[in-house]
Amino acid sequence: MAGKIPRAFIDDLIARHDIVDVIDARVKLKKAGKNFSACCPFHNEKTPSFSVSQEKQFYHCFGCGVHGNVLDFVMEFDRLEFVDAVEELSSQLGLDVPREDDGFPSQAIPKQEKRNFYEQMTNIAQFYETQLKKPSGKIAIDYLKNRGLSGEIVKKFGIGYIPDEWDLVRKQFGQDNESQTSLVTTGMLIENDQGRRYDRFRGRVMFPIHDRRGRVIGFGGRVLGDGTPKYLNSPETPIFHKGKELYALYQVLQAHREPERILVVEGYMDVVALAQFGVDYAVASLGTATTGDHMHSLFRQTSTVVCCYDGDRAGREAAWRAMEQALPYLSDGRQLKFMFLPDGEDPDSYIRQYGQTQFEQQIRESMTLSDFMFSSLNKQVDSSSREGKTKLKALAMPLIEQIAGEALKEILIDSLGYTIGLSPEQIRLESSKHTRTHFVAPSEKVNIKRTPMRTAIALLIQNPSFVQSFEFETHLFKDFQLAGLNLLVAIIDKCRVNPNISTGQLLEYWRGHQNETMIAKLATWELPLTAHEDNTLDVFLDTLDNIVAQCVNQQIEKLQAKLKSVGLSVEEKRELQALILNPPVSK
């Protein structure tokens, strides 16, 4: 697999892009004092509350709370994953994204070669469409008509056809060894043990698979007749990863900038048939179970995901696996629901028989996460017995604890308590043993209580240049047990190594870290300064001295306690005397 993108490259990428230019190209900004403002692109508002700081290379909406650096904005506005956003910003500078050597053979490919792959796949998709219009394509057209598909919907999804011949694609696009090798790499040709190369897809109706930018990255083929497998998908390639991509997500986002909900079904034909009947917000996994990456991607586009499966055992097992994958991405405000069709029905057949209105009524009445979770678990236990209730709690709590949203957790704990006859408070008390040891961000729902540590961290994140205004020997303070001190020390060290670092770059450095949320929160915190605190640098330095004093007092108390119990060494006595007579300060 390819290695990680080097941290130095990401830092340089952010430094070389002016966040104002990047955002202004997508959302028109107006100068507002030393910052820029606009109506927030992430929620509806009439009065601008979206602010962009050129100095901090950071944006923040005072209305809905979104914030971040230039990478965050591209990810949110363009609906891209992290790596895709890095590639997008890199392409604007004409840069290839490097990869670190992680001990595995690298699959990273040059940008031009990757462009060639995309172009080749697009040309093949067009070739398949032309084959549908030829006399040999009549069998495919008859099949599509029998499935009730119109020419308009076939064109919208770019559906095509490939006759049952061994080498049509190879002859058309693989006229030399180099182009054939490229076709093997993108999965369009198969190379056997004797070195013979032939078309992977033969005698099939072809469904092109697009990424979120609309580029063709793979295909799914539905066999005509009794051949096997019924559906054949492109293999894993440098541009196609089944566990990350979803069929028709591109078309959904073309039809809906912000989909109210997205329906997850199991097959290509289900998606296309639903779109034919007006349900144009369905996607399908690509021959794999729904993955965490799929769920993460879906919840970046909508707040409600409805998983539609057959009502048999296999369908419910698939739904359970999807639920397990989704739990870490269920923050408050997001919904995961489950829709089970009657035996023998699939979305295609159901909507043909009952129509769009009845089908969408079924979507609205689909099972909530809570109902599905506990109805499934109750089938595994005898909830009428004490032992069964204990087992139910043991099965449910590890699932509930994976959920990101605190409010949703509370709802599920309440449901569990009601089911097993135990007070929710008792359940919470028993599960509270799993406490965090790091410096936790205050809740979004309450005001931040001002403490010296939060004040110091917030002011330094918002003003990294403050690091040049004090002397603070960080190595002397790394062993003190003071909440947040290690983080403060790490930020100071980072700012000293990178004297021109911006707030946006600091946030990037802590992406994925356990303190990421807290740092982002403090980056947007408007400190409640008192009347005499008119100079933020003085406030920061005074606060830093306060923290140093706390550390000194803690060490004095520790040494004095040891003096009374087992005594001090000569060095420890000198340290205690120095701390009492000449305590260190930050400036």
XYZ file of C-alpha atoms in Angstrom:
587
model
C 0.000 0.000 0.000
C 1.134 3.584 -0.493
C 2.664 5.341 2.486
C 1.320 8.341 4.338
C 1.551 11.841 2.950
C 4.559 13.483 4.643
C 3.680 16.005 7.339
C 6.182 18.499 5.916
C 4.389 18.405 2.548
C 0.995 19.113 4.153
C 2.462 21.978 6.201
C 4.029 23.469 3.076
C 0.802 23.009 1.087
C -1.210 24.962 3.666
C 1.470 27.647 3.883
C 1.498 28.142 0.089
C -2.276 28.592 -0.180
C -3.914 31.790 1.035
C -7.177 30.717 2.637
C -8.838 33.951 1.508
C -8.104 33.217 -2.160
C -9.280 29.609 -1.894
C -12.552 30.491 -0.149
C -13.200 33.588 -2.281
C -13.044 31.403 -5.408
C -16.036 29.491 -4.031
C -17.810 32.006 -1.782
C -17.568 35.743 -2.467
C -15.872 37.416 0.512
C -16.070 41.040 1.620
C -13.497 42.919 3.687
C -14.658 43.413 7.255
C -11.990 45.151 9.314
C -8.861 43.030 9.352
C -10.866 39.906 8.387
C -13.210 38.909 5.558
C -16.850 37.897 5.859
C -19.672 36.244 3.918
C -22.948 34.447 4.464
C -22.013 30.974 5.643
C -22.001 28.385 2.824
C -22.794 25.611 5.305
C -26.125 26.862 6.659
C -28.851 29.256 5.573
C -28.527 32.798 6.882
C -29.317 36.329 5.759
C -26.776 38.207 7.882
C -23.107 37.252 7.338
C -21.606 35.404 10.285
C -18.866 33.544 8.386
C -15.457 35.081 9.110
C -12.095 34.383 7.461
C -8.823 35.516 9.021
C -5.971 36.010 6.580
C -3.532 36.470 9.444
C -4.536 33.216 11.164
C -5.332 31.345 7.918
C -8.483 30.192 9.656
C -12.257 30.427 9.103
C -15.084 30.353 11.619
C -18.867 30.724 11.442
C -20.371 32.341 14.513
C -23.780 31.018 13.456
C -23.319 27.254 12.992
C -19.848 26.876 14.519
C -17.960 25.390 11.541
C -14.280 26.270 11.516
C -10.898 25.145 10.254
C -8.017 25.777 7.900
C -7.850 25.771 4.111
C -7.863 21.963 3.950
C -10.948 21.747 6.165
C -12.791 24.208 3.931
C -12.012 22.319 0.725
C -13.060 19.058 2.397
C -16.377 20.517 3.582
C -17.282 22.719 0.608
C -16.154 20.347 -2.160
C -17.335 17.272 -0.207
C -13.911 15.606 -0.418
C -12.069 13.231 1.869
C -8.744 14.339 3.348
C -6.476 12.776 0.705
C -8.697 14.052 -2.121
C -8.565 17.574 -0.660
C -4.763 17.392 -0.448
C -4.642 16.290 -4.092
C -7.022 19.085 -5.119
C -4.912 21.800 -3.458
C -1.720 20.201 -4.769
C -3.005 20.152 -8.340
C -3.653 23.902 -8.166
C 0.074 24.350 -7.517
C 1.121 21.752 -10.096
C 2.505 19.438 -7.405
C 2.503 15.650 -7.155
C 1.539 14.335 -3.707
C 4.518 12.406 -2.276
C 4.222 9.334 -0.068
C 6.472 8.189 2.754
C 8.166 4.801 2.521
C 6.323 2.673 5.083
C 8.102 -0.587 4.332
C 5.568 -1.721 1.730
C 5.926 -1.502 -2.037
C 4.466 1.859 -2.980
C 1.481 2.030 -5.293
C 1.737 5.804 -5.610
C 1.707 6.693 -9.276
C 2.763 9.874 -11.102
C 0.016 12.433 -11.645
C 0.196 12.234 -15.446
C -0.135 8.456 -15.377
C -3.156 8.783 -13.112
C -4.690 11.317 -15.520
C -4.133 8.810 -18.312
C -6.032 6.178 -16.329
C -9.023 8.489 -15.858
C -9.005 9.457 -19.533
C -8.770 5.818 -20.585
C -11.716 4.822 -18.356
C -13.828 7.698 -19.703
C -13.113 6.620 -23.280
C -14.056 3.025 -22.469
C -17.327 4.187 -20.875
C -18.159 6.084 -24.066
C -17.225 3.008 -26.100
C -19.668 0.903 -24.084
C -22.416 3.465 -24.720
C -21.821 3.335 -28.481
C -21.983 -0.477 -28.401
C -25.475 -0.207 -26.956
C -26.615 1.594 -30.117
C -25.227 -0.972 -32.549
C -27.285 -3.920 -33.882
C -25.464 -6.257 -31.496
C -26.703 -4.086 -28.613
C -30.375 -4.879 -29.260
C -30.278 -7.692 -26.696
C -29.144 -5.205 -24.048
C -31.713 -2.575 -25.064
C -34.471 -5.186 -24.870
C -33.268 -6.152 -21.397
C -33.270 -2.532 -20.198
C -36.711 -1.901 -21.669
C -38.046 -5.025 -19.986
C -36.745 -3.604 -16.718
C -38.805 -0.492 -17.433
C -35.881 1.897 -17.944
C -36.245 4.904 -20.231
C -33.624 6.130 -22.646
C -33.266 9.252 -20.513
C -32.375 7.332 -17.358
C -29.995 5.053 -19.274
C -28.199 8.146 -20.576
C -28.138 9.811 -17.147
C -26.249 6.876 -15.635
C -24.129 6.299 -18.740
C -25.252 2.670 -19.025
C -23.630 0.784 -21.898
C -23.060 -2.688 -23.289
C -20.202 -4.967 -24.291
C -20.869 -7.927 -26.644
C -19.794 -11.425 -25.645
C -16.398 -11.310 -27.365
C -12.927 -11.816 -25.922
C -11.016 -8.798 -27.150
C -13.170 -5.816 -28.166
C -11.654 -3.492 -25.545
C -8.158 -4.866 -26.105
C -8.404 -4.233 -29.847
C -9.878 -0.753 -29.413
C -7.661 0.566 -26.607
C -4.703 -1.816 -26.339
C -2.945 -1.447 -29.659
C 0.531 -1.660 -28.104
C 2.072 -3.325 -25.064
C 2.174 -0.128 -23.018
C -1.548 0.590 -23.457
C -2.387 -3.052 -22.738
C -0.384 -2.889 -19.526
C -2.385 0.210 -18.563
C -5.630 -1.689 -19.253
C -4.457 -4.523 -17.013
C -3.634 -2.004 -14.278
C -7.120 -0.460 -14.436
C -8.725 -3.908 -14.405
C -10.153 -3.783 -17.919
C -7.984 -6.647 -19.168
C -7.084 -9.909 -17.456
C -3.634 -11.428 -17.945
C -3.479 -15.211 -17.469
C -0.501 -17.349 -16.442
C 0.554 -17.745 -20.068
C 0.681 -13.961 -20.526
C -2.416 -13.814 -22.716
C -4.527 -10.710 -22.231
C -8.299 -10.584 -22.783
C -11.314 -8.437 -21.844
C -12.563 -8.744 -18.274
C -16.133 -7.770 -19.204
C -17.928 -9.685 -21.938
C -21.640 -10.021 -22.783
C -22.791 -7.601 -20.086
C -24.792 -4.444 -19.541
C -22.199 -2.004 -18.200
C -22.639 0.499 -15.356
C -19.810 3.083 -15.079
C -18.769 3.954 -11.528
C -17.819 7.583 -10.875
C -15.906 9.175 -8.031
C -17.221 12.332 -6.378
C -15.580 14.474 -9.060
C -17.442 12.625 -11.802
C -14.432 10.726 -13.117
C -14.997 7.136 -14.274
C -12.968 4.879 -11.975
C -14.467 1.424 -12.558
C -17.384 -0.598 -13.891
C -20.036 -3.026 -12.835
C -21.341 -5.460 -15.410
C -24.688 -7.330 -15.349
C -24.611 -10.562 -17.350
C -27.269 -11.152 -20.002
C -28.556 -14.699 -19.893
C -27.608 -17.409 -17.410
C -23.881 -16.743 -17.092
C -22.062 -16.275 -13.814
C -21.327 -14.243 -11.868
C -24.572 -12.320 -12.259
C -22.751 -9.061 -11.435
C -19.049 -8.525 -12.035
C -17.178 -5.516 -10.638
C -13.847 -3.929 -11.457
C -11.045 -5.170 -9.169
C -9.073 -2.947 -6.812
C -6.891 -0.578 -8.854
C -4.818 2.556 -8.213
C -7.949 4.665 -8.875
C -10.712 2.357 -7.625
C -11.228 1.111 -4.052
C -14.489 -0.722 -3.413
C -14.465 -0.074 0.314
C -14.418 3.695 -0.222
C -16.615 4.325 -3.265
C -20.394 4.150 -3.650
C -22.251 3.659 -6.898
C -24.263 6.760 -7.951
C -23.142 9.036 -5.108
C -21.917 11.397 -7.812
C -25.376 11.430 -9.451
C -27.077 11.996 -6.091
C -24.901 15.035 -5.403
C -25.534 16.351 -8.898
C -29.267 16.235 -8.211
C -29.096 17.457 -4.586
C -26.479 19.860 -3.262
C -27.482 18.917 0.299
C -29.512 15.683 0.238
C -32.132 15.492 2.969
C -31.412 11.774 3.171
C -29.513 9.102 1.233
C -30.856 5.601 0.729
C -28.365 2.715 0.648
C -29.448 -0.281 -1.446
C -27.642 -3.401 -2.596
C -27.554 -3.275 -6.410
C -26.893 -1.073 -9.424
C -30.265 -1.856 -10.966
C -32.039 -0.944 -7.729
C -30.419 2.502 -7.849
C -31.294 3.092 -11.486
C -34.877 1.801 -11.148
C -35.496 4.004 -8.094
C -34.190 7.035 -10.006
C -36.555 6.140 -12.876
C -39.451 6.447 -10.419
C -38.282 9.714 -8.846
C -36.268 8.378 -5.890
C -33.011 9.955 -7.047
C -31.102 9.815 -3.771
C -30.096 6.124 -3.659
C -26.581 4.667 -3.744
C -25.194 1.125 -3.662
C -22.064 -0.486 -2.302
C -19.880 -2.108 -4.921
C -20.146 -5.811 -4.266
C -18.916 -5.406 -0.687
C -20.500 -5.002 2.709
C -21.059 -1.414 3.800
C -17.815 -0.142 5.353
C -16.916 2.540 7.850
C -15.458 4.591 4.998
C -18.795 4.333 3.196
C -20.652 5.597 6.280
C -18.162 8.383 6.880
C -18.552 9.483 3.271
C -22.367 9.384 3.426
C -22.590 11.391 6.643
C -20.390 14.061 5.064
C -23.195 14.581 2.530
C -26.367 14.184 4.603
C -27.634 13.947 8.162
C -29.870 10.918 7.505
C -28.818 7.581 6.048
C -31.438 4.884 5.463
C -30.177 1.354 4.818
C -32.592 -0.705 2.713
C -32.259 -4.493 2.821
C -34.291 -7.633 2.229
C -36.272 -8.700 5.278
C -34.700 -12.185 5.431
C -31.916 -13.301 7.726
C -29.163 -12.307 5.300
C -30.657 -8.826 4.955
C -30.804 -8.304 8.697
C -27.262 -9.538 9.139
C -26.127 -7.065 6.472
C -28.015 -4.303 8.289
C -26.323 -5.223 11.565
C -22.875 -5.038 9.964
C -23.750 -1.643 8.485
C -24.872 -0.411 11.908
C -21.612 -1.528 13.524
C -19.626 0.364 10.878
C -21.715 3.518 11.314
C -21.595 3.902 15.118
C -18.336 5.926 15.318
C -19.748 8.436 12.807
C -23.106 8.976 14.530
C -22.614 12.399 16.031
C -25.620 14.256 17.422
C -27.967 15.404 14.677
C -27.248 12.397 12.475
C -29.737 9.574 11.968
C -29.227 5.985 10.846
C -32.429 4.126 9.927
C -33.272 0.686 8.568
C -35.871 -0.267 5.965
C -36.728 -3.926 5.390
C -38.739 -4.980 2.354
C -41.245 -7.865 2.314
C -39.932 -11.332 1.435
C -39.239 -11.718 -2.255
C -39.135 -7.975 -2.910
C -36.212 -5.695 -3.747
C -36.338 -1.908 -4.275
C -36.649 -2.382 -8.028
C -39.654 -4.723 -7.852
C -41.304 -2.929 -4.933
C -41.346 0.538 -6.477
C -42.639 -0.867 -9.793
C -45.533 -2.541 -8.013
C -46.423 0.138 -5.463
C -44.995 3.368 -6.879
C -42.908 6.231 -5.491
C -45.431 7.468 -2.898
C -45.786 4.090 -1.183
C -42.038 3.418 -1.392
C -41.164 6.752 0.222
C -43.792 6.120 2.893
C -41.862 2.966 3.745
C -38.684 5.063 3.995
C -40.361 7.489 6.410
C -41.563 4.571 8.546
C -38.190 2.806 8.608
C -36.783 1.570 11.926
C -34.750 3.897 14.104
C -31.306 2.892 15.303
C -32.662 2.283 18.800
C -35.520 0.053 17.607
C -33.274 -1.961 15.315
C -30.471 -2.386 17.846
C -32.665 -3.577 20.712
C -35.033 -5.700 18.616
C -31.973 -7.500 17.227
C -30.327 -7.940 20.629
C -33.553 -9.104 22.292
C -33.619 -12.078 19.921
C -30.330 -13.248 21.440
C -31.399 -13.172 25.091
C -34.259 -14.019 27.391
C -35.018 -10.523 28.617
C -37.579 -11.850 31.111
C -34.812 -13.325 33.278
C -32.212 -11.513 35.323
C -29.421 -13.349 33.520
C -30.882 -12.362 30.148
C -31.090 -8.712 31.156
C -27.488 -8.799 32.323
C -26.431 -10.308 28.992
C -28.440 -7.703 27.081
C -26.624 -4.932 28.924
C -23.266 -6.621 28.244
C -24.084 -6.798 24.533
C -25.512 -3.291 24.209
C -23.052 -1.129 26.150
C -19.958 -1.784 23.956
C -22.054 -0.709 20.957
C -23.457 2.389 22.657
C -20.012 3.487 23.824
C -18.786 3.600 20.204
C -21.329 6.281 19.292
C -19.860 9.746 18.775
C -22.906 11.782 19.810
C -23.410 12.226 23.547
C -27.131 13.005 23.225
C -27.693 9.880 21.118
C -25.800 7.826 23.686
C -28.121 9.124 26.380
C -31.207 8.148 24.352
C -29.911 4.609 23.861
C -28.938 4.245 27.511
C -32.454 5.368 28.468
C -33.891 2.753 26.070
C -31.621 0.074 27.524
C -32.626 1.005 31.062
C -36.306 0.791 30.159
C -35.782 -2.612 28.521
C -33.902 -4.256 31.397
C -35.635 -2.454 34.262
C -32.514 -0.698 35.480
C -32.279 3.034 36.011
C -30.309 4.844 33.284
C -28.361 6.606 36.047
C -27.136 3.254 37.364
C -26.078 2.178 33.859
C -24.169 5.431 33.377
C -22.524 5.053 36.774
C -21.346 1.537 35.975
C -19.981 2.568 32.580
C -18.229 5.689 33.916
C -15.169 3.611 34.782
C -14.063 4.146 31.166
C -12.881 7.711 31.703
C -10.502 9.709 29.561
C -7.103 10.671 30.855
C -6.300 13.470 28.405
C -7.256 17.129 28.603
C -10.889 17.084 27.432
C -12.564 19.900 25.551
C -15.515 21.526 27.257
C -18.900 20.581 25.790
C -20.113 22.516 22.762
C -23.399 23.064 24.581
C -21.974 25.051 27.502
C -19.791 28.103 27.868
C -16.127 27.416 28.416
C -15.100 28.007 31.999
C -12.032 30.212 31.978
C -8.981 28.625 33.600
C -5.317 29.629 33.347
C -4.499 26.572 31.195
C -7.368 27.095 28.752
C -6.569 30.790 28.551
C -2.888 30.170 27.790
C -3.571 27.489 25.165
C -6.305 29.526 23.473
C -4.228 32.712 23.266
C -1.191 30.841 21.938
C -3.209 28.986 19.292
C -4.811 32.241 18.194
C -1.492 34.131 18.345
C 1.412 31.727 17.653
C 3.829 34.674 17.427
C 3.464 35.123 21.214
C 6.046 32.337 21.547
C 8.752 34.888 20.687
C 7.894 37.016 23.719
C 8.918 34.735 26.573
C 11.548 32.282 27.790
C 10.036 29.023 28.960
C 12.278 25.977 29.340
C 9.661 23.431 28.369
C 11.781 20.378 29.200
C 11.631 21.331 32.872
C 7.848 21.049 32.970
C 7.089 17.830 31.092
C 6.804 15.659 34.217
C 4.318 17.798 36.129
C 0.818 16.363 36.633
C -1.152 19.430 35.605
C -4.116 18.969 33.256
C -3.295 20.358 29.822
C 0.360 21.137 30.602
C 1.774 18.567 28.184
C -0.380 20.005 25.411
C 0.721 23.575 26.182
C 4.353 22.467 26.153
C 3.837 20.681 22.810
C 2.258 23.791 21.244
C 5.093 25.990 22.511
C 7.683 23.583 21.079
C 5.850 23.437 17.749
C 5.690 27.229 17.492
C 9.383 27.588 18.324
C 10.427 25.110 15.653
C 8.131 26.882 13.147
C 8.358 30.613 14.049
C 5.982 31.718 11.240
C 3.351 29.074 11.851
C -0.320 30.123 11.542
C -3.371 29.076 13.513
C -4.517 27.039 10.502
C -1.226 25.136 10.391
C -1.370 24.438 14.132
C -4.819 22.909 13.725
C -3.539 20.718 10.914
C -0.709 19.413 13.068
C -3.223 18.115 15.610
C -5.641 16.602 13.066
C -6.657 13.141 14.267
C -5.121 13.724 17.714
C -7.154 13.059 20.861
C -7.094 16.796 21.584
C -8.104 17.888 18.064
C -11.643 18.910 19.065
C -10.472 20.848 22.097
C -7.817 22.735 20.129
C -10.337 23.682 17.442
C -12.766 24.856 20.130
C -10.154 27.048 21.829
C -9.055 28.432 18.454
C -12.506 30.040 18.103
C -12.979 30.943 21.773
C -13.568 34.637 22.453
C -12.027 34.976 25.889
C -14.135 36.896 28.419
C -11.430 39.459 29.247
C -11.952 41.870 32.102
C -11.830 45.658 31.772
C -8.138 45.937 32.668
C -7.110 43.067 30.360
C -6.812 45.151 27.197
C -3.502 43.675 25.997
C -3.779 40.000 25.097
C 0.000 39.479 25.128
C 0.182 40.726 28.733
C -2.757 38.496 29.624
C -0.957 35.525 28.068
C 2.324 36.199 29.885
C 0.578 36.718 33.223
C -1.351 33.491 32.703
C 1.847 31.629 31.852
C 3.409 32.849 35.090
C 0.329 31.596 36.912
C 0.831 28.139 35.383
C 4.545 28.145 36.252
C 3.609 29.050 39.832
C 1.190 26.114 39.978
C 3.956 23.773 38.830
C 6.431 25.198 41.333
C 3.974 24.882 44.215
C 3.184 21.323 43.177
C 6.874 20.403 43.169
C 7.503 22.144 46.520
C 4.618 20.202 48.094
C 5.950 16.958 46.636
C 9.467 17.536 47.983
C 8.219 18.675 51.394
C 6.062 15.550 51.694
C 9.068 13.376 50.828
C 11.217 15.299 53.346
C 8.797 14.391 56.129
C 8.552 10.727 55.146
C 11.869 9.328 53.898
C 14.065 12.411 53.606
C 15.672 14.145 50.633
C 18.935 13.649 48.806
C 21.448 16.498 48.648
C 20.286 17.403 45.122
C 16.629 17.382 46.147
C 17.361 19.667 49.109
C 19.080 22.125 46.783
C 16.140 21.969 44.388
C 13.642 22.643 47.197
C 15.651 25.599 48.475
C 15.973 27.069 44.961
C 12.265 26.741 44.272
C 11.350 28.481 47.515
C 13.914 31.302 47.235
C 14.060 31.816 43.463
C 11.040 30.364 41.647
C 11.260 30.456 37.805
C 9.125 32.821 35.756
C 8.265 32.836 32.064
C 9.518 36.319 31.225
